[in-house]
Amino acid sequence: MTTPTRNARGAASTLRRTALYAILVALTLVFLMPLVWMLITSLKTYDGAQQIPPSWLPDPLSGYGYQQILTNSANPVLRWFLNSMVAATLHSLLVLATASMAAYALARMRFRGRGVSFALIVGTLFIPPTSLIIPNFLIVDSLNWIDTLAVVVVPGAASAFGVFFLRQFFISLPRELEEAAVLDGANQWQIFYKVVLPLSKPALATLAVLSFLTNWNDFLWPIFVLFSPEKLTLPPGLGLLQGSYVTDYPVIMAGAVLASVPVLILFVLAQRHIIQGVSRSGLKG
């Protein structure tokens, strides 16, 4: 009786595992399909992209879309790409600097009003971002930042989500390490810089990637504050590739591929840290 029961359990376990893998493969295909179609369309000719029914394979294989975005001076896609890279990178660094210091103070320091301050910071997450466009515009206009790189870098650098996320991670760190640093004569800044931050690489990497993606994909705010074609970032710039009467799909998809490459590379490089950061940030509240 024991052997058949074990065999039945083993068969059931194998069946469940197979079903799980099949579901995961199906979900992977669902998420990858738009990326694959985007890449295939970017390698088609203009006529090939208009073909009905659409073809999965580009025939003939063409670099027409990439040639247009790289050589057309009316739409400086490479300039938009560079603007987005600089803006997203600087924005991520600012978010890490402001959020890490604020989160450490809220997680480890004792001061009056700490709980209220944290509640107010978290409460700002419930404010619709679109309601802040006009106040933010008036502020950056008074600073003469309109149509400059600073206008897409600095606003939003004080990230409420970043403070909340890093605070949760800092709370999960053992206090014994900080107490040992105090015994060695370290002050508060040295504890933060030399003990806490090195232990928080997974959370910092996760926040950096999320901040980079938020700035990289931002479409609405740059439209309001950037006016010169050479000052645009990639998302609003790619919107200019859409014609009023004709849609050049290979060109648009080539621009989308160009916009996707840095994001995919960043995620692949930081994937391990992202998983660790997300899993550990919810250990303690």
Tab-separated table of C-alpha atoms in Angstrom:
chain	number	residue	atom	x	y	z
A	1	MET	CA	0.000	0.000	0.000
A	2	THR	CA	2.878	2.362	0.721
A	3	THR	CA	4.513	2.201	-2.704
A	4	PRO	CA	1.350	2.956	-4.754
A	5	THR	CA	0.551	5.862	-2.420
A	6	ARG	CA	4.024	7.310	-2.847
A	7	ASN	CA	3.807	6.823	-6.604
A	8	ALA	CA	0.452	8.586	-6.689
A	9	ARG	CA	1.809	11.482	-4.647
A	10	GLY	CA	4.869	11.699	-6.886
A	11	ALA	CA	2.701	11.676	-10.017
A	12	ALA	CA	0.456	14.385	-8.556
A	13	SER	CA	3.474	16.484	-7.628
A	14	THR	CA	4.925	16.088	-11.119
A	15	LEU	CA	1.592	17.044	-12.665
A	16	ARG	CA	1.311	20.181	-10.523
A	17	ARG	CA	4.864	21.179	-11.361
A	18	THR	CA	4.260	20.632	-15.067
A	19	ALA	CA	1.062	22.707	-14.934
A	20	LEU	CA	2.890	25.477	-13.081
A	21	TYR	CA	5.693	25.545	-15.639
A	22	ALA	CA	3.161	25.594	-18.479
A	23	ILE	CA	1.402	28.596	-16.922
A	24	LEU	CA	4.715	30.397	-16.400
A	25	VAL	CA	5.758	29.751	-20.012
A	26	ALA	CA	2.390	31.017	-21.249
A	27	LEU	CA	2.674	34.188	-19.161
A	28	THR	CA	6.239	34.715	-20.399
A	29	LEU	CA	5.062	34.500	-23.992
A	30	VAL	CA	2.231	36.949	-23.285
A	31	PHE	CA	4.659	39.510	-21.886
A	32	LEU	CA	7.337	38.927	-24.525
A	33	MET	CA	4.999	39.014	-27.519
A	34	PRO	CA	4.696	42.839	-27.700
A	35	LEU	CA	8.481	43.207	-27.440
A	36	VAL	CA	9.056	40.653	-30.186
A	37	TRP	CA	6.457	42.293	-32.420
A	38	MET	CA	8.029	45.709	-31.792
A	39	LEU	CA	11.458	44.419	-32.806
A	40	ILE	CA	10.111	42.651	-35.909
A	41	THR	CA	8.166	45.718	-37.060
A	42	SER	CA	11.228	47.936	-36.613
A	43	LEU	CA	13.063	45.726	-39.136
A	44	LYS	CA	10.389	46.030	-41.832
A	45	THR	CA	10.057	48.439	-44.716
A	46	TYR	CA	7.286	51.038	-44.702
A	47	ASP	CA	5.197	48.970	-47.123
A	48	GLY	CA	5.931	45.755	-45.233
A	49	ALA	CA	4.618	47.250	-41.993
A	50	GLN	CA	1.359	48.253	-43.727
A	51	GLN	CA	0.783	44.755	-45.090
A	52	ILE	CA	-2.563	43.091	-44.340
A	53	PRO	CA	-2.629	40.458	-42.978
A	54	PRO	CA	0.581	41.312	-41.071
A	55	SER	CA	3.581	39.064	-41.462
A	56	TRP	CA	5.622	37.825	-38.535
A	57	LEU	CA	8.856	37.816	-40.501
A	58	PRO	CA	10.189	41.006	-42.126
A	59	ASP	CA	10.395	40.424	-45.866
A	60	PRO	CA	12.675	41.985	-46.905
A	61	LEU	CA	14.768	42.644	-43.805
A	62	SER	CA	15.308	46.385	-43.641
A	63	GLY	CA	17.051	48.943	-41.480
A	64	TYR	CA	14.818	51.709	-42.828
A	65	GLY	CA	13.362	52.616	-39.424
A	66	TYR	CA	16.738	52.863	-37.691
A	67	GLN	CA	18.189	54.817	-40.597
A	68	GLN	CA	15.388	57.369	-40.303
A	69	ILE	CA	15.742	57.965	-36.575
A	70	LEU	CA	19.540	58.141	-36.731
A	71	THR	CA	19.914	60.418	-39.757
A	72	ASN	CA	16.806	62.607	-39.785
A	73	SER	CA	17.901	65.992	-38.428
A	74	ALA	CA	14.288	67.129	-37.995
A	75	ASN	CA	13.830	64.532	-35.254
A	76	PRO	CA	17.100	64.257	-33.254
A	77	VAL	CA	16.299	60.940	-31.591
A	78	LEU	CA	19.868	60.395	-30.406
A	79	ARG	CA	19.794	63.808	-28.735
A	80	TRP	CA	16.511	62.891	-27.010
A	81	PHE	CA	18.054	59.581	-25.962
A	82	LEU	CA	21.057	61.345	-24.428
A	83	ASN	CA	18.804	63.852	-22.639
A	84	SER	CA	16.753	61.017	-21.152
A	85	MET	CA	19.857	59.091	-20.052
A	86	VAL	CA	21.360	62.113	-18.282
A	87	ALA	CA	18.049	63.170	-16.719
A	88	ALA	CA	17.095	59.691	-15.498
A	89	THR	CA	20.573	58.997	-14.101
A	90	LEU	CA	20.835	62.295	-12.221
A	91	HIS	CA	17.260	61.943	-10.985
A	92	SER	CA	17.995	58.457	-9.620
A	93	LEU	CA	21.087	59.697	-7.797
A	94	LEU	CA	19.137	62.560	-6.225
A	95	VAL	CA	16.367	60.218	-5.126
A	96	LEU	CA	18.895	57.870	-3.510
A	97	ALA	CA	20.587	60.752	-1.672
A	98	THR	CA	17.419	62.373	-0.311
A	99	ALA	CA	15.436	59.205	0.384
A	100	SER	CA	18.262	57.330	2.113
A	101	MET	CA	19.014	60.142	4.574
A	102	ALA	CA	15.351	60.788	5.339
A	103	ALA	CA	14.603	57.077	5.699
A	104	TYR	CA	17.541	56.525	8.053
A	105	ALA	CA	16.409	59.401	10.272
A	106	LEU	CA	12.867	58.006	10.426
A	107	ALA	CA	14.050	54.444	11.041
A	108	ARG	CA	16.807	54.948	13.614
A	109	MET	CA	16.780	58.440	15.114
A	110	ARG	CA	14.516	59.456	17.980
A	111	PHE	CA	12.962	62.917	17.727
A	112	ARG	CA	9.658	64.565	18.474
A	113	GLY	CA	7.131	64.259	15.668
A	114	ARG	CA	8.857	61.374	13.944
A	115	GLY	CA	5.645	59.358	13.562
A	116	VAL	CA	3.682	62.361	12.312
A	117	SER	CA	6.412	63.227	9.824
A	118	PHE	CA	6.424	59.709	8.443
A	119	ALA	CA	2.618	59.674	8.214
A	120	LEU	CA	2.634	62.958	6.294
A	121	ILE	CA	5.293	61.671	3.892
A	122	VAL	CA	3.366	58.482	3.223
A	123	GLY	CA	0.151	60.495	2.885
A	124	THR	CA	1.589	62.384	-0.084
A	125	LEU	CA	1.535	59.103	-2.009
A	126	PHE	CA	-2.250	59.430	-2.211
A	127	ILE	CA	-2.102	62.828	-3.932
A	128	PRO	CA	-2.701	62.493	-7.713
A	129	PRO	CA	0.496	63.599	-9.509
A	130	THR	CA	-1.487	65.515	-12.124
A	131	SER	CA	-2.841	67.846	-9.418
A	132	LEU	CA	0.722	69.013	-8.739
A	133	ILE	CA	1.582	69.976	-12.306
A	134	ILE	CA	0.538	73.634	-12.039
A	135	PRO	CA	2.171	74.294	-8.613
A	136	ASN	CA	5.363	72.582	-9.779
A	137	PHE	CA	5.311	74.551	-13.017
A	138	LEU	CA	5.038	77.850	-11.111
A	139	ILE	CA	7.942	76.849	-8.874
A	140	VAL	CA	10.310	75.837	-11.675
A	141	ASP	CA	9.275	78.916	-13.675
A	142	SER	CA	10.256	81.173	-10.767
A	143	LEU	CA	13.633	79.383	-10.697
A	144	ASN	CA	14.096	79.938	-14.473
A	145	TRP	CA	14.374	76.198	-15.043
A	146	ILE	CA	11.846	76.008	-17.856
A	147	ASP	CA	13.281	74.319	-20.967
A	148	THR	CA	16.415	73.171	-19.123
A	149	LEU	CA	17.625	69.759	-18.009
A	150	ALA	CA	17.112	70.646	-14.338
A	151	VAL	CA	13.353	70.851	-14.823
A	152	VAL	CA	13.116	67.092	-15.480
A	153	VAL	CA	15.762	66.118	-12.915
A	154	VAL	CA	15.050	67.963	-9.669
A	155	PRO	CA	11.224	67.882	-9.323
A	156	GLY	CA	10.248	64.580	-7.820
A	157	ALA	CA	13.706	63.939	-6.362
A	158	ALA	CA	12.207	64.024	-2.858
A	159	SER	CA	10.501	60.663	-3.299
A	160	ALA	CA	7.908	59.716	-0.694
A	161	PHE	CA	7.896	56.153	-1.974
A	162	GLY	CA	11.693	56.042	-1.718
A	163	VAL	CA	11.571	57.176	1.902
A	164	PHE	CA	8.925	54.578	2.749
A	165	PHE	CA	10.715	51.787	0.878
A	166	LEU	CA	14.156	52.416	2.390
A	167	ARG	CA	12.758	52.950	5.878
A	168	GLN	CA	11.218	49.492	5.758
A	169	PHE	CA	14.560	48.044	4.698
A	170	PHE	CA	16.566	49.938	7.325
A	171	ILE	CA	14.235	48.678	10.065
A	172	SER	CA	15.017	45.094	9.030
A	173	LEU	CA	18.764	45.605	9.572
A	174	PRO	CA	20.124	44.294	12.919
A	175	ARG	CA	20.840	47.068	15.401
A	176	GLU	CA	23.782	45.121	16.820
A	177	LEU	CA	25.956	46.181	13.880
A	178	GLU	CA	25.292	49.846	14.564
A	179	GLU	CA	25.869	49.380	18.291
A	180	ALA	CA	29.216	47.751	17.533
A	181	ALA	CA	30.138	50.735	15.360
A	182	VAL	CA	29.266	53.086	18.238
A	183	LEU	CA	31.580	51.126	20.523
A	184	ASP	CA	34.320	51.590	17.934
A	185	GLY	CA	33.820	55.361	18.146
A	186	ALA	CA	31.750	55.930	14.996
A	187	ASN	CA	29.400	58.908	14.919
A	188	GLN	CA	25.903	58.923	13.414
A	189	TRP	CA	27.071	59.911	9.928
A	190	GLN	CA	29.800	57.257	9.883
A	191	ILE	CA	27.290	54.611	10.951
A	192	PHE	CA	24.953	55.657	8.133
A	193	TYR	CA	27.653	55.934	5.471
A	194	LYS	CA	29.930	53.034	6.387
A	195	VAL	CA	27.553	50.508	7.970
A	196	VAL	CA	23.955	51.048	6.862
A	197	LEU	CA	24.438	51.995	3.213
A	198	PRO	CA	26.808	49.099	2.342
A	199	LEU	CA	24.289	46.664	3.852
A	200	SER	CA	21.456	48.271	1.874
A	201	LYS	CA	22.751	47.706	-1.648
A	202	PRO	CA	19.749	45.544	-2.682
A	203	ALA	CA	17.242	48.200	-1.575
A	204	LEU	CA	19.285	51.046	-3.058
A	205	ALA	CA	19.603	49.194	-6.371
A	206	THR	CA	15.859	48.541	-6.427
A	207	LEU	CA	15.010	52.169	-5.721
A	208	ALA	CA	17.541	53.346	-8.306
A	209	VAL	CA	15.960	51.171	-10.993
A	210	LEU	CA	12.423	52.265	-10.103
A	211	SER	CA	13.432	55.940	-10.052
A	212	PHE	CA	15.248	55.568	-13.361
A	213	LEU	CA	12.197	53.942	-14.960
A	214	THR	CA	9.838	56.597	-13.601
A	215	ASN	CA	11.908	59.429	-15.035
A	216	TRP	CA	12.749	57.565	-18.245
A	217	ASN	CA	9.090	56.878	-19.048
A	218	ASP	CA	7.737	60.258	-17.947
A	219	PHE	CA	5.694	61.729	-20.773
A	220	LEU	CA	3.335	64.323	-19.289
A	221	TRP	CA	5.655	66.562	-17.267
A	222	PRO	CA	8.295	67.097	-20.028
A	223	ILE	CA	5.533	68.192	-22.423
A	224	PHE	CA	4.659	71.063	-20.067
A	225	VAL	CA	8.202	72.273	-19.355
A	226	LEU	CA	10.322	71.453	-22.432
A	227	PHE	CA	9.718	73.417	-25.620
A	228	SER	CA	12.884	73.294	-27.731
A	229	PRO	CA	13.131	70.194	-29.947
A	230	GLU	CA	16.740	69.577	-28.920
A	231	LYS	CA	15.826	69.748	-25.214
A	232	LEU	CA	13.139	67.059	-25.342
A	233	THR	CA	13.485	63.718	-23.624
A	234	LEU	CA	12.739	60.470	-25.422
A	235	PRO	CA	9.030	59.803	-24.576
A	236	PRO	CA	7.650	63.180	-25.774
A	237	GLY	CA	10.185	63.194	-28.597
A	238	LEU	CA	8.986	59.849	-29.915
A	239	GLY	CA	5.470	61.260	-29.872
A	240	LEU	CA	6.576	63.677	-32.595
A	241	LEU	CA	7.280	60.730	-34.889
A	242	GLN	CA	3.534	60.101	-35.086
A	243	GLY	CA	2.239	61.923	-38.143
A	244	SER	CA	-1.131	63.618	-38.382
A	245	TYR	CA	-2.342	61.512	-41.307
A	246	VAL	CA	0.268	58.783	-41.847
A	247	THR	CA	1.875	56.492	-39.276
A	248	ASP	CA	5.380	55.283	-40.107
A	249	TYR	CA	5.395	52.146	-37.967
A	250	PRO	CA	9.005	51.033	-38.631
A	251	VAL	CA	10.305	54.428	-37.476
A	252	ILE	CA	8.109	54.506	-34.376
A	253	MET	CA	8.998	50.925	-33.450
A	254	ALA	CA	12.702	51.577	-34.020
A	255	GLY	CA	12.466	54.479	-31.584
A	256	ALA	CA	10.631	52.251	-29.110
A	257	VAL	CA	13.371	49.613	-29.390
A	258	LEU	CA	15.980	52.282	-28.736
A	259	ALA	CA	14.031	53.412	-25.677
A	260	SER	CA	13.704	49.840	-24.372
A	261	VAL	CA	17.345	48.803	-24.568
A	262	PRO	CA	18.696	50.749	-21.535
A	263	VAL	CA	15.749	49.644	-19.399
A	264	LEU	CA	16.228	45.966	-20.255
A	265	ILE	CA	19.981	46.146	-19.647
A	266	LEU	CA	19.457	47.896	-16.317
A	267	PHE	CA	16.916	45.334	-15.177
A	268	VAL	CA	19.119	42.372	-16.165
A	269	LEU	CA	22.105	43.820	-14.307
A	270	ALA	CA	20.123	44.690	-11.170
A	271	GLN	CA	17.664	41.779	-11.145
A	272	ARG	CA	19.282	39.941	-8.238
A	273	HIS	CA	19.426	43.074	-6.094
A	274	ILE	CA	15.836	43.977	-6.958
A	275	ILE	CA	14.523	40.612	-5.760
A	276	GLN	CA	16.491	40.872	-2.516
A	277	GLY	CA	15.460	44.460	-1.934
A	278	VAL	CA	11.748	43.852	-2.446
A	279	SER	CA	11.719	40.676	-0.346
A	280	ARG	CA	13.568	42.212	2.595
A	281	SER	CA	11.828	45.580	2.656
A	282	GLY	CA	8.611	44.015	3.932
A	283	LEU	CA	10.083	42.019	6.795
A	284	LYS	CA	9.310	44.568	9.495
A	285	GLY	CA	6.883	47.444	9.714
